[in-house]
Short mmCIF file of C-alpha atoms in Angstrom, two decimals:
data_model
loop_
_atom_site.label_atom_id
_atom_site.label_comp_id
_atom_site.label_asym_id
_atom_site.label_seq_id
_atom_site.Cartn_x
_atom_site.Cartn_y
_atom_site.Cartn_z
CA MET A 4 6.29 -2.79 -15.69
CA ASP A 5 7.43 -4.51 -12.58
CA SER A 6 5.87 -2.63 -9.76
CA ILE A 7 4.48 -2.95 -6.28
CA GLN A 8 1.50 -1.34 -4.70
CA LEU A 9 1.51 0.05 -1.29
CA GLU A 10 -2.02 0.66 -0.33
CA THR A 11 -3.21 2.92 2.46
CA VAL A 12 -6.87 2.95 3.22
CA SER A 13 -8.16 5.68 5.42
CA PRO A 14 -11.12 7.56 6.96
CA VAL A 15 -12.34 11.24 7.31
CA ILE A 16 -14.80 13.27 9.30
CA LEU A 17 -14.96 16.99 9.53
CA GLU A 18 -16.35 17.52 13.03
CA LEU A 19 -15.36 14.67 15.32
CA PRO A 20 -17.47 15.75 18.32
CA GLN A 21 -20.67 15.50 16.22
CA ILE A 22 -20.03 11.90 15.23
CA PRO A 23 -20.97 9.19 17.71
CA GLN A 24 -18.08 6.87 18.46
CA PRO A 25 -18.68 3.18 17.77
CA GLN A 26 -18.47 0.79 20.67
CA THR A 27 -14.86 0.09 21.58
CA HIS A 28 -13.76 -3.49 22.13
CA LEU A 29 -10.66 -5.01 23.62
CA ALA A 30 -9.37 -7.76 21.44
CA PRO A 31 -10.59 -10.52 19.15
CA SER A 32 -12.74 -13.18 20.80
CA ARG A 33 -16.20 -14.66 20.62
CA GLN A 34 -17.58 -11.47 22.11
CA TYR A 35 -17.82 -10.24 18.51
CA ASP A 36 -21.09 -11.07 16.89
CA LYS A 37 -20.76 -12.66 13.46
CA ASN A 38 -22.97 -9.98 11.96
CA ALA A 39 -20.70 -7.28 13.40
CA ILE A 40 -17.65 -8.94 11.85
CA ARG A 41 -19.43 -9.34 8.54
CA THR A 42 -20.48 -5.67 8.58
CA SER A 43 -16.91 -4.62 9.40
CA LEU A 44 -15.49 -6.61 6.48
CA LYS A 45 -18.04 -5.17 4.06
CA ALA A 46 -17.34 -1.65 5.32
CA SER A 47 -13.60 -2.17 4.88
CA THR A 48 -14.11 -3.39 1.31
CA VAL A 49 -16.27 -0.39 0.38
CA ASP A 50 -13.73 1.84 2.12
CA ALA A 51 -10.97 0.41 -0.09
CA ILE A 52 -12.96 0.94 -3.29
CA PHE A 53 -13.80 4.55 -2.42
CA ALA A 54 -10.18 5.14 -1.39
CA ALA A 55 -9.07 3.84 -4.79
CA ILE A 56 -11.23 6.50 -6.43
CA PHE A 57 -9.73 9.09 -4.08
CA SER A 58 -6.24 8.09 -5.20
CA LEU A 59 -7.03 8.75 -8.88
CA ALA A 60 -6.17 12.45 -8.67
CA THR A 61 -3.80 12.29 -5.70
CA GLY A 62 -1.21 9.94 -7.17
CA GLY A 63 -0.21 7.84 -10.14
CA ILE A 64 -0.37 8.73 -13.81
CA LEU A 65 -2.97 11.51 -13.51
CA LEU A 66 -0.96 13.46 -10.94
CA SER A 67 2.10 12.98 -13.15
CA ASN A 68 0.14 14.31 -16.13
CA PHE A 69 -0.87 17.34 -14.07
CA LEU A 70 2.80 18.07 -13.35
CA VAL A 71 3.68 17.60 -17.03
CA GLU A 72 1.09 20.23 -17.92
CA LEU A 73 2.86 22.56 -15.47
CA ASP A 74 6.24 21.83 -17.14
CA ALA A 75 7.64 20.43 -13.90
CA SER A 76 11.34 19.53 -13.83
CA PRO A 77 12.64 15.94 -13.55
CA VAL A 78 13.92 16.81 -10.08
CA LEU A 79 10.38 17.49 -8.91
CA PHE A 80 9.20 14.21 -10.40
CA GLY A 81 11.94 12.38 -8.54
CA MET A 82 11.05 14.03 -5.25
CA ILE A 83 7.36 13.20 -5.56
CA THR A 84 8.22 9.59 -6.48
CA SER A 85 10.41 9.12 -3.41
CA ILE A 86 8.11 10.79 -0.87
CA PRO A 87 5.66 7.84 -0.44
CA MET A 88 8.57 5.54 0.39
CA LEU A 89 10.59 7.89 2.57
CA VAL A 90 7.67 8.93 4.78
CA ASN A 91 7.40 5.32 5.97
CA LEU A 92 10.28 6.19 8.27
CA ILE A 93 7.79 8.11 10.42
CA GLN A 94 5.56 5.08 10.97
CA PRO A 95 7.23 4.00 14.25
CA LEU A 96 6.32 7.42 15.69
CA GLY A 97 2.77 6.95 14.40
CA ALA A 98 2.62 3.52 16.02
CA TYR A 99 3.76 4.97 19.36
CA LEU A 100 1.15 7.74 19.20
CA SER A 101 -1.62 5.36 18.18
CA GLU A 102 -0.90 3.01 21.09
CA ARG A 103 -1.46 5.93 23.48
CA SER A 104 -4.93 6.54 22.03
CA THR A 105 -8.09 4.76 23.16
CA SER A 106 -9.76 4.22 19.78
CA ARG A 107 -8.46 3.09 16.40
CA PHE A 108 -11.46 4.80 14.83
CA GLN A 109 -10.82 8.22 16.34
CA TYR A 110 -7.09 8.05 15.65
CA ALA A 111 -7.77 7.20 12.00
CA LEU A 112 -10.07 10.21 11.65
CA LYS A 113 -7.43 12.57 13.01
CA THR A 114 -4.61 11.33 10.78
CA PHE A 115 -6.17 10.25 7.49
CA GLY A 116 -8.94 12.82 7.78
CA ILE A 117 -6.57 15.79 7.84
CA ALA A 118 -4.40 14.14 5.18
CA ARG A 119 -7.29 14.02 2.74
CA LEU A 120 -8.63 17.45 3.52
CA LEU A 121 -5.21 18.92 2.65
CA TRP A 122 -5.97 18.25 -1.01
CA LEU A 123 -8.66 20.93 -0.86
CA ILE A 124 -5.78 23.42 -0.74
CA LEU A 125 -4.48 22.11 -4.08
CA LEU A 126 -8.00 22.44 -5.49
CA LEU A 127 -7.95 26.10 -4.49
CA GLY A 128 -4.49 26.39 -6.07
CA VAL A 129 -5.79 25.03 -9.40
CA MET A 130 -8.63 27.56 -9.30
CA GLY A 131 -6.17 30.32 -8.46
CA PHE A 132 -3.93 29.30 -11.37
CA ARG A 133 -6.83 29.61 -13.78
CA TRP A 134 -7.63 33.10 -12.48
CA GLY A 135 -3.98 34.15 -12.58
CA TRP A 136 -3.48 34.38 -8.82
CA VAL A 137 -0.59 31.84 -8.79
CA ASN A 138 1.93 30.85 -11.44
CA SER A 139 3.00 27.37 -12.49
CA LEU A 140 6.11 27.30 -10.27
CA GLN A 141 4.09 28.22 -7.20
CA LEU A 142 1.54 25.54 -8.04
CA GLU A 143 4.32 22.96 -8.45
CA VAL A 144 5.73 23.81 -5.01
CA LEU A 145 2.24 23.73 -3.51
CA THR A 146 1.67 20.27 -5.01
CA LEU A 147 4.96 19.01 -3.58
CA LEU A 148 4.13 20.33 -0.10
CA ILE A 149 0.65 18.79 -0.13
CA VAL A 150 1.99 15.42 -1.29
CA LEU A 151 4.58 15.55 1.50
CA GLY A 152 2.08 16.61 4.18
CA SER A 153 -0.62 14.11 3.21
CA HIS A 154 1.82 11.21 3.07
CA LEU A 155 3.38 12.18 6.40
CA LEU A 156 -0.04 12.10 8.04
CA GLY A 157 -0.81 8.86 6.26
CA GLY A 158 2.45 7.44 7.61
CA LEU A 159 1.37 8.34 11.13
CA GLY A 160 -1.86 6.41 10.69
CA SER A 161 -0.93 3.43 8.50
CA ALA A 162 0.42 1.13 11.23
CA SER A 163 -2.61 1.71 13.43
CA TRP A 164 -4.95 1.04 10.52
CA LEU A 165 -3.21 -2.23 9.62
CA SER A 166 -3.29 -3.36 13.25
CA TRP A 167 -7.00 -2.54 13.36
CA LEU A 168 -7.66 -4.62 10.27
CA ALA A 169 -5.54 -7.49 11.59
CA ILE A 170 -7.87 -7.74 14.60
CA ILE A 171 -11.07 -7.67 12.57
CA VAL A 172 -10.27 -10.09 9.73
CA PRO A 173 -10.51 -13.75 10.84
CA ARG A 174 -7.20 -15.55 10.41
CA ARG A 175 -8.69 -18.43 8.47
CA LEU A 176 -10.23 -16.01 5.94
CA ARG A 177 -7.38 -13.55 5.49
CA GLY A 178 -6.18 -14.81 2.13
CA ARG A 179 -9.68 -15.05 0.69
CA TYR A 180 -10.83 -11.72 2.13
CA PHE A 181 -7.82 -9.69 1.03
CA GLY A 182 -7.98 -11.39 -2.35
CA ILE A 183 -11.57 -10.19 -2.82
CA ARG A 184 -10.79 -6.77 -1.37
CA ASN A 185 -7.73 -6.21 -3.57
CA SER A 186 -9.65 -7.47 -6.59
CA GLY A 187 -12.28 -4.83 -5.95
CA VAL A 188 -9.59 -2.16 -5.83
CA SER A 189 -7.97 -3.45 -9.04
CA LEU A 190 -11.31 -3.53 -10.85
CA THR A 191 -12.05 0.02 -9.68
CA ASN A 192 -8.72 1.24 -11.03
CA LEU A 193 -9.19 -0.70 -14.25
CA ILE A 194 -12.51 1.06 -14.90
CA CYS A 195 -11.96 4.50 -13.39
CA VAL A 196 -8.44 5.38 -14.57
CA PRO A 197 -9.33 5.40 -18.31
CA LEU A 198 -12.57 7.28 -17.59
CA ALA A 199 -10.70 9.85 -15.52
CA GLY A 200 -8.15 10.26 -18.30
CA LEU A 201 -10.92 10.89 -20.81
CA LEU A 202 -12.52 13.44 -18.48
CA ILE A 203 -9.28 15.38 -18.15
CA SER A 204 -8.29 15.29 -21.82
CA HIS A 205 -11.75 16.28 -23.10
CA TRP A 206 -12.69 18.88 -20.50
CA TYR A 207 -13.96 21.91 -22.36
CA SER A 208 -11.83 24.51 -20.55
CA GLY A 209 -8.53 22.62 -20.61
CA THR A 210 -6.72 19.71 -18.99
CA LEU A 211 -5.69 21.61 -15.86
CA GLN A 212 -9.28 22.55 -15.13
CA GLY A 213 -10.30 18.98 -15.91
CA TYR A 214 -7.83 17.79 -13.30
CA GLY A 215 -9.38 20.21 -10.80
CA VAL A 216 -12.82 18.69 -11.41
CA LEU A 217 -11.42 15.19 -10.97
CA LEU A 218 -9.65 16.28 -7.78
CA LEU A 219 -12.94 17.53 -6.35
CA VAL A 220 -14.66 14.23 -7.17
CA SER A 221 -11.76 12.29 -5.65
CA ILE A 222 -11.90 14.26 -2.40
CA VAL A 223 -15.64 13.61 -2.09
CA PHE A 224 -15.11 9.87 -2.48
CA GLY A 225 -12.22 10.07 -0.05
CA ILE A 226 -14.50 11.53 2.61
CA LEU A 227 -17.14 8.88 1.88
CA SER A 228 -14.54 6.13 2.30
CA LEU A 229 -13.58 7.55 5.67
CA GLY A 230 -17.21 7.44 6.75
CA CYS A 231 -17.15 3.68 6.22
CA GLN A 232 -14.77 3.37 9.18
CA TYR A 233 -17.67 4.09 11.55
CA PHE A 234 -19.27 0.75 10.68
CA LYS A 235 -16.19 -1.27 11.64
CA ILE A 236 -15.69 -2.77 15.08
CA ASP A 237 -13.57 -0.33 17.04
CA ILE A 238 -10.50 -1.40 19.05
CA ASN A 239 -8.97 0.20 22.13
CA PRO A 240 -5.16 -0.01 21.56
CA GLN A 241 -4.34 0.35 25.25
CA LEU A 242 -6.50 -2.62 26.18
CA GLN A 243 -5.24 -4.60 23.20
CA ASN A 244 -1.69 -4.08 24.42
CA THR A 245 -2.45 -5.58 27.84
CA ILE A 246 -2.94 -8.99 26.25
CA SER A 247 -0.44 -11.71 27.08
CA GLU A 248 -0.11 -14.33 24.42
CA SER A 249 0.28 -17.99 25.25
CA PRO A 250 3.00 -20.16 23.69
CA GLN A 251 0.35 -21.69 21.45
CA GLU A 252 -0.49 -18.33 19.96
CA GLY A 253 3.17 -17.64 19.35
CA ARG A 254 3.16 -20.68 17.10
CA GLY A 255 0.43 -19.06 15.02
CA GLN A 256 -2.68 -20.83 16.34
CA GLY A 257 -5.22 -18.24 17.17
CA ALA A 258 -3.74 -14.78 17.32
CA GLY A 259 -5.40 -11.86 15.94
CA CYS A 260 -8.84 -12.35 14.37
CA GLY A 261 -12.37 -11.55 15.27
CA GLY A 262 -14.61 -14.56 15.67
CA GLU A 263 -11.92 -17.04 16.75
CA ASP A 264 -11.87 -18.60 20.17
CA ILE A 265 -8.70 -17.30 21.81
CA THR A 266 -10.33 -16.47 25.14
CA SER A 267 -8.16 -19.07 26.84
CA LEU A 268 -5.05 -17.52 25.32
CA ILE A 269 -5.33 -14.00 26.75
CA LEU A 270 -4.96 -12.41 30.16
CA PHE A 271 -6.00 -8.84 30.81
CA LYS A 272 -3.75 -6.58 32.89
CA GLU A 273 -4.14 -2.97 33.92
CA ALA A 274 -5.06 -0.93 30.85
CA ASN A 275 -3.03 2.12 31.78
CA LYS A 276 0.28 0.37 32.41
CA SER A 277 3.16 1.67 30.30
CA LEU A 278 4.49 -0.98 27.90
CA VAL A 279 6.87 1.05 25.73
CA VAL A 280 10.12 -0.38 27.12
CA ASP A 281 8.76 -3.91 27.30
CA SER A 282 7.50 -3.75 23.71
CA ALA A 283 10.89 -2.57 22.44
CA VAL A 284 12.62 -5.44 24.25
CA ASP A 285 10.06 -7.91 22.92
CA PHE A 286 10.61 -6.66 19.40
CA TRP A 287 14.37 -7.22 19.43
CA GLN A 288 13.85 -10.64 20.97
CA ASN A 289 11.38 -11.67 18.26
CA ALA A 290 13.85 -13.49 16.01
CA ASN A 291 11.17 -14.64 13.59
CA PHE A 292 9.97 -11.12 12.83
CA LEU A 293 13.56 -9.87 12.52
CA LYS A 294 14.21 -12.54 9.89
CA PHE A 295 11.15 -11.34 8.03
CA LEU A 296 12.47 -7.76 8.19
CA VAL A 297 15.77 -8.86 6.63
CA TYR A 298 13.88 -10.50 3.79
CA PHE A 299 11.47 -7.59 3.36
CA GLY A 300 14.19 -4.95 3.33
CA LEU A 301 16.34 -6.81 0.79
CA TRP A 302 13.31 -7.58 -1.35
CA MET A 303 12.15 -3.95 -1.49
CA LEU A 304 15.66 -2.78 -2.35
CA ALA A 305 15.99 -5.36 -5.15
CA VAL A 306 12.53 -4.65 -6.57
CA ASN A 307 12.82 -0.85 -6.56
CA LEU A 308 16.24 -1.07 -8.12
CA SER A 309 14.49 -1.69 -11.44
CA ALA A 310 10.75 -1.07 -10.95
CA PRO A 311 10.69 2.64 -11.94
CA PHE A 312 12.64 2.06 -15.15
CA PHE A 313 10.63 -0.46 -17.18
CA ASN A 314 8.36 2.25 -18.58
CA LEU A 315 11.39 4.42 -19.30
CA TYR A 316 13.01 1.53 -21.17
CA MET A 317 9.94 1.05 -23.39
CA LEU A 318 9.40 4.75 -24.07
CA ASP A 319 13.00 5.85 -24.46
CA THR A 320 15.15 2.89 -25.48
CA LEU A 321 12.57 0.93 -27.47
CA GLN A 322 10.87 4.13 -28.74
CA LEU A 323 7.37 2.71 -28.24
CA ASP A 324 4.33 4.94 -28.46
CA VAL A 325 2.69 5.77 -25.14
CA SER A 326 -0.52 4.06 -26.27
CA TRP A 327 1.34 0.74 -26.34
CA VAL A 328 2.67 1.28 -22.83
CA THR A 329 -0.83 2.10 -21.60
CA LEU A 330 -2.16 -1.07 -23.22
CA TYR A 331 0.50 -3.18 -21.53
CA GLY A 332 -0.39 -1.59 -18.21
CA SER A 333 -4.03 -2.55 -18.72
CA LEU A 334 -3.04 -6.15 -19.44
CA GLN A 335 -0.97 -6.22 -16.26
CA ALA A 336 -3.83 -4.80 -14.18
CA GLY A 337 -6.26 -7.31 -15.68
CA ALA A 338 -3.98 -10.25 -14.88
CA ASN A 339 -3.56 -8.93 -11.34
CA LEU A 340 -7.33 -8.72 -10.93
CA LEU A 341 -8.01 -12.21 -12.26
CA MET A 342 -5.32 -13.93 -10.17
CA MET A 343 -5.86 -12.12 -6.87
CA MET A 344 -8.75 -14.28 -5.64
CA PHE A 345 -6.97 -17.46 -6.75
CA TRP A 346 -3.87 -16.60 -4.75
CA GLY A 347 -6.01 -15.63 -1.76
CA LYS A 348 -7.76 -19.00 -1.62
CA LEU A 349 -4.50 -20.87 -2.21
CA ALA A 350 -2.78 -18.92 0.59
CA ASP A 351 -5.49 -20.01 3.03
CA LYS A 352 -4.77 -23.64 2.13
CA VAL A 353 -0.98 -23.88 1.77
CA GLY A 354 0.23 -20.78 3.60
CA ASN A 355 1.83 -17.53 2.46
CA ARG A 356 5.50 -18.41 2.86
CA GLN A 357 5.46 -21.24 0.33
CA ILE A 358 3.78 -19.03 -2.27
CA LEU A 359 6.25 -16.21 -1.62
CA ILE A 360 9.21 -18.52 -2.13
CA PHE A 361 8.07 -20.26 -5.30
CA ILE A 362 6.41 -17.26 -6.98
CA GLY A 363 9.30 -15.11 -5.74
CA LEU A 364 11.68 -17.21 -7.82
CA LEU A 365 9.57 -16.44 -10.89
CA VAL A 366 9.40 -12.73 -10.04
CA ALA A 367 13.18 -12.70 -9.55
CA VAL A 368 13.72 -14.06 -13.05
CA THR A 369 11.31 -11.59 -14.67
CA PRO A 370 13.79 -8.64 -14.99
CA LEU A 371 16.21 -10.99 -16.76
CA LEU A 372 13.55 -11.66 -19.42
CA TRP A 373 13.77 -7.99 -20.43
CA LEU A 374 17.36 -8.45 -21.57
CA GLY A 375 16.27 -9.95 -24.88
CA ILE A 376 13.55 -7.41 -25.62
CA SER A 377 13.84 -5.20 -28.70
CA GLY A 378 11.46 -3.07 -30.74
CA ASN A 379 10.65 -5.66 -33.42
CA HIS A 380 7.07 -6.67 -34.21
CA LEU A 381 7.27 -10.04 -32.45
CA ASP A 382 8.31 -8.44 -29.18
CA VAL A 383 5.76 -5.62 -29.45
CA TRP A 384 2.81 -7.87 -30.31
CA LEU A 385 3.64 -11.03 -28.38
CA TRP A 386 6.57 -10.97 -25.96
CA LEU A 387 5.84 -7.69 -24.15
CA PRO A 388 2.12 -8.46 -23.65
CA LEU A 389 2.98 -11.91 -22.26
CA LEU A 390 5.64 -10.39 -20.02
CA HIS A 391 3.18 -7.89 -18.54
CA ILE A 392 0.52 -10.57 -18.04
CA LEU A 393 3.12 -12.66 -16.20
CA THR A 394 4.10 -9.66 -14.08
CA GLY A 395 0.49 -8.87 -13.14
CA GLY A 396 -0.34 -12.44 -12.17
CA THR A 397 2.77 -13.04 -10.09
CA TRP A 398 2.73 -9.69 -8.31
CA ALA A 399 -0.84 -10.39 -7.20
CA ALA A 400 0.60 -13.26 -5.16
CA ILE A 401 3.57 -11.28 -3.84
CA ASP A 402 1.52 -8.27 -2.69
CA LEU A 403 -1.16 -10.39 -1.05
CA CYS A 404 1.13 -12.85 0.72
CA ASN A 405 3.62 -10.24 1.95
CA ASN A 406 0.72 -8.43 3.59
CA ASN A 407 -0.67 -11.64 5.08
CA MET A 408 2.75 -12.66 6.39
CA GLN A 409 3.02 -9.43 8.35
CA LEU A 410 -0.44 -9.93 9.82
CA GLY A 411 0.34 -13.53 10.70
CA ILE A 412 3.73 -13.27 12.41
CA ALA A 413 3.35 -9.95 14.26
CA PRO A 414 2.30 -10.55 17.89
CA LEU A 415 -0.98 -9.14 19.12
CA LYS A 416 0.59 -6.89 21.77
CA ASN A 417 1.80 -3.54 20.32
CA GLN A 418 1.09 -4.91 16.87
CA SER A 419 1.15 -1.53 15.17
CA LEU A 420 4.79 -1.08 16.26
CA TYR A 421 5.78 -4.14 14.25
CA PHE A 422 3.85 -2.95 11.20
CA ALA A 423 5.39 0.51 11.50
CA ILE A 424 8.95 -0.78 11.66
CA ALA A 425 8.32 -3.08 8.69
CA SER A 426 6.98 -0.14 6.67
CA ALA A 427 9.93 2.04 7.68
CA VAL A 428 12.40 -0.63 6.60
CA ALA A 429 10.52 -1.10 3.32
CA GLY A 430 10.40 2.65 2.66
CA PHE A 431 14.08 3.22 3.32
CA SER A 432 15.13 0.15 1.31
CA GLY A 433 12.83 1.06 -1.59
CA ALA A 434 14.10 4.63 -1.77
CA LEU A 435 17.70 3.38 -1.58
CA GLY A 436 17.04 0.91 -4.39
CA THR A 437 15.52 3.59 -6.62
CA THR A 438 18.48 5.91 -5.97
CA ILE A 439 21.05 3.22 -6.76
CA GLY A 440 19.18 2.19 -9.91
CA SER A 441 18.95 5.74 -11.19
CA LEU A 442 22.66 6.33 -10.60
CA ILE A 443 23.62 3.15 -12.45
CA ALA A 444 21.29 3.97 -15.35
CA GLN A 445 22.47 7.58 -15.61
CA PHE A 446 26.22 7.19 -15.32
CA THR A 447 26.72 3.91 -17.17
CA GLN A 448 27.72 4.62 -20.75
CA HIS A 449 26.19 1.60 -22.48
CA GLY A 450 23.41 -0.75 -21.44
CA GLY A 451 22.75 1.06 -18.17
CA LEU A 452 19.11 0.02 -17.86
CA LEU A 453 19.85 -3.57 -18.87
CA GLY A 454 22.53 -3.68 -16.18
CA VAL A 455 19.98 -2.44 -13.65
CA PHE A 456 17.55 -5.19 -14.70
CA ALA A 457 20.20 -7.91 -14.38
CA LEU A 458 21.37 -6.68 -10.97
CA SER A 459 17.78 -6.46 -9.75
CA GLY A 460 17.10 -10.06 -10.75
CA VAL A 461 20.17 -11.36 -8.91
CA LEU A 462 19.38 -9.38 -5.74
CA ARG A 463 15.80 -10.66 -5.76
CA LEU A 464 17.08 -14.21 -5.64
CA VAL A 465 19.38 -13.30 -2.74
CA ALA A 466 16.48 -11.64 -0.89
CA LEU A 467 14.50 -14.87 -0.84
CA ILE A 468 17.14 -16.68 1.24
CA PRO A 469 16.11 -15.16 4.64
CA LEU A 470 12.47 -15.98 3.89
CA VAL A 471 13.29 -19.69 4.01
CA PHE A 472 14.03 -19.34 7.74
CA VAL A 473 10.86 -17.42 8.61
CA LYS A 474 8.23 -19.46 10.46
CA GLU A 475 4.64 -18.70 9.49
#
């Protein structure tokens, strides 16, 4: 299972006027107390763990199982799979709206808060289905609409959230911090997903009602994770965007982290000055970030060309039992968890680009290793487990370093715009890759999936070429 994880961590509060707003700061400098930075990092980590619990019932295998219980059509499955990638196209609009706000904290509450509360409607739909108020088709449509609405709102807030985190996390600790943070999320999923599956399958009144109980628990943890945002240092986007970066910062020496001395590198202008046109011009003149976008777009297309079909190949072509596929997934998650902190520390020492290039070569070859897989005992007991362990360990490096590269090369001014455009490119390319892969697999008479794997491996190698020219 060759897959990528796009994580969105968010915050929620029901009555904004009743919640005191944390002190708003301008930009990273020594004005941040070390204890405030430390508290912000801890709050962000707890936020990520609670958000991982929230995602149990709102995505992944358990949401898919819920749709299977409703006898949903393959078309509906395809639509729900493509929504998280396609909604990234709205992130530039979200970046523009966020830069007109005066608080990352308040903007996060308005976007992610509403997105999470929407799932209460699905909870009511599950209760109505049990009482006979709605039928399965209506509940399927309701699920699709809620997934679409929640991801659209999440798309409006993701760029702002990433820009917020880029300011708070010290540059010298990014690899280590995100390694620890992502390890916490992986461990949470490793423990909670099997427990949630047991809860649903053994619920006394049926699996659909069990899913409703899990959905309620997930929403509660989602709201708790949003409350953690209050304890993070707040940023005023309008004041952040008045920062002029020196040539030194453009070379990557001091932009973007709390606790670092970049006071000599910034100059404050009028906070209310409009910078929309200037930021658009700056973006198209930023050749380094454009090179990264070329790499990122090609990489996401190549990866998603094959990523959705490895499970299908094992279940359909190899005729493996679902318990084996679940076991392989656990091995992959365990390898990802164990290697995440290692890659984080290594990235702080040698840089993210070098890791992306060398590990990217290994990831590019991985789909080609599936070409010799069959259903014999040696492959089932040895080769497939090793292949999934390899996938988990290498993708820990790719996910972490791709994220760190974005944080490192995006300029401080209008930073969320850069993150939004990168997400939009990734979403469009990923959806295009999935579409092309499905068409090849469906309309090729023989060896369709194997052809998809081979093509994906070749395109991954090609995608690494622009990365060589990106300066970190």
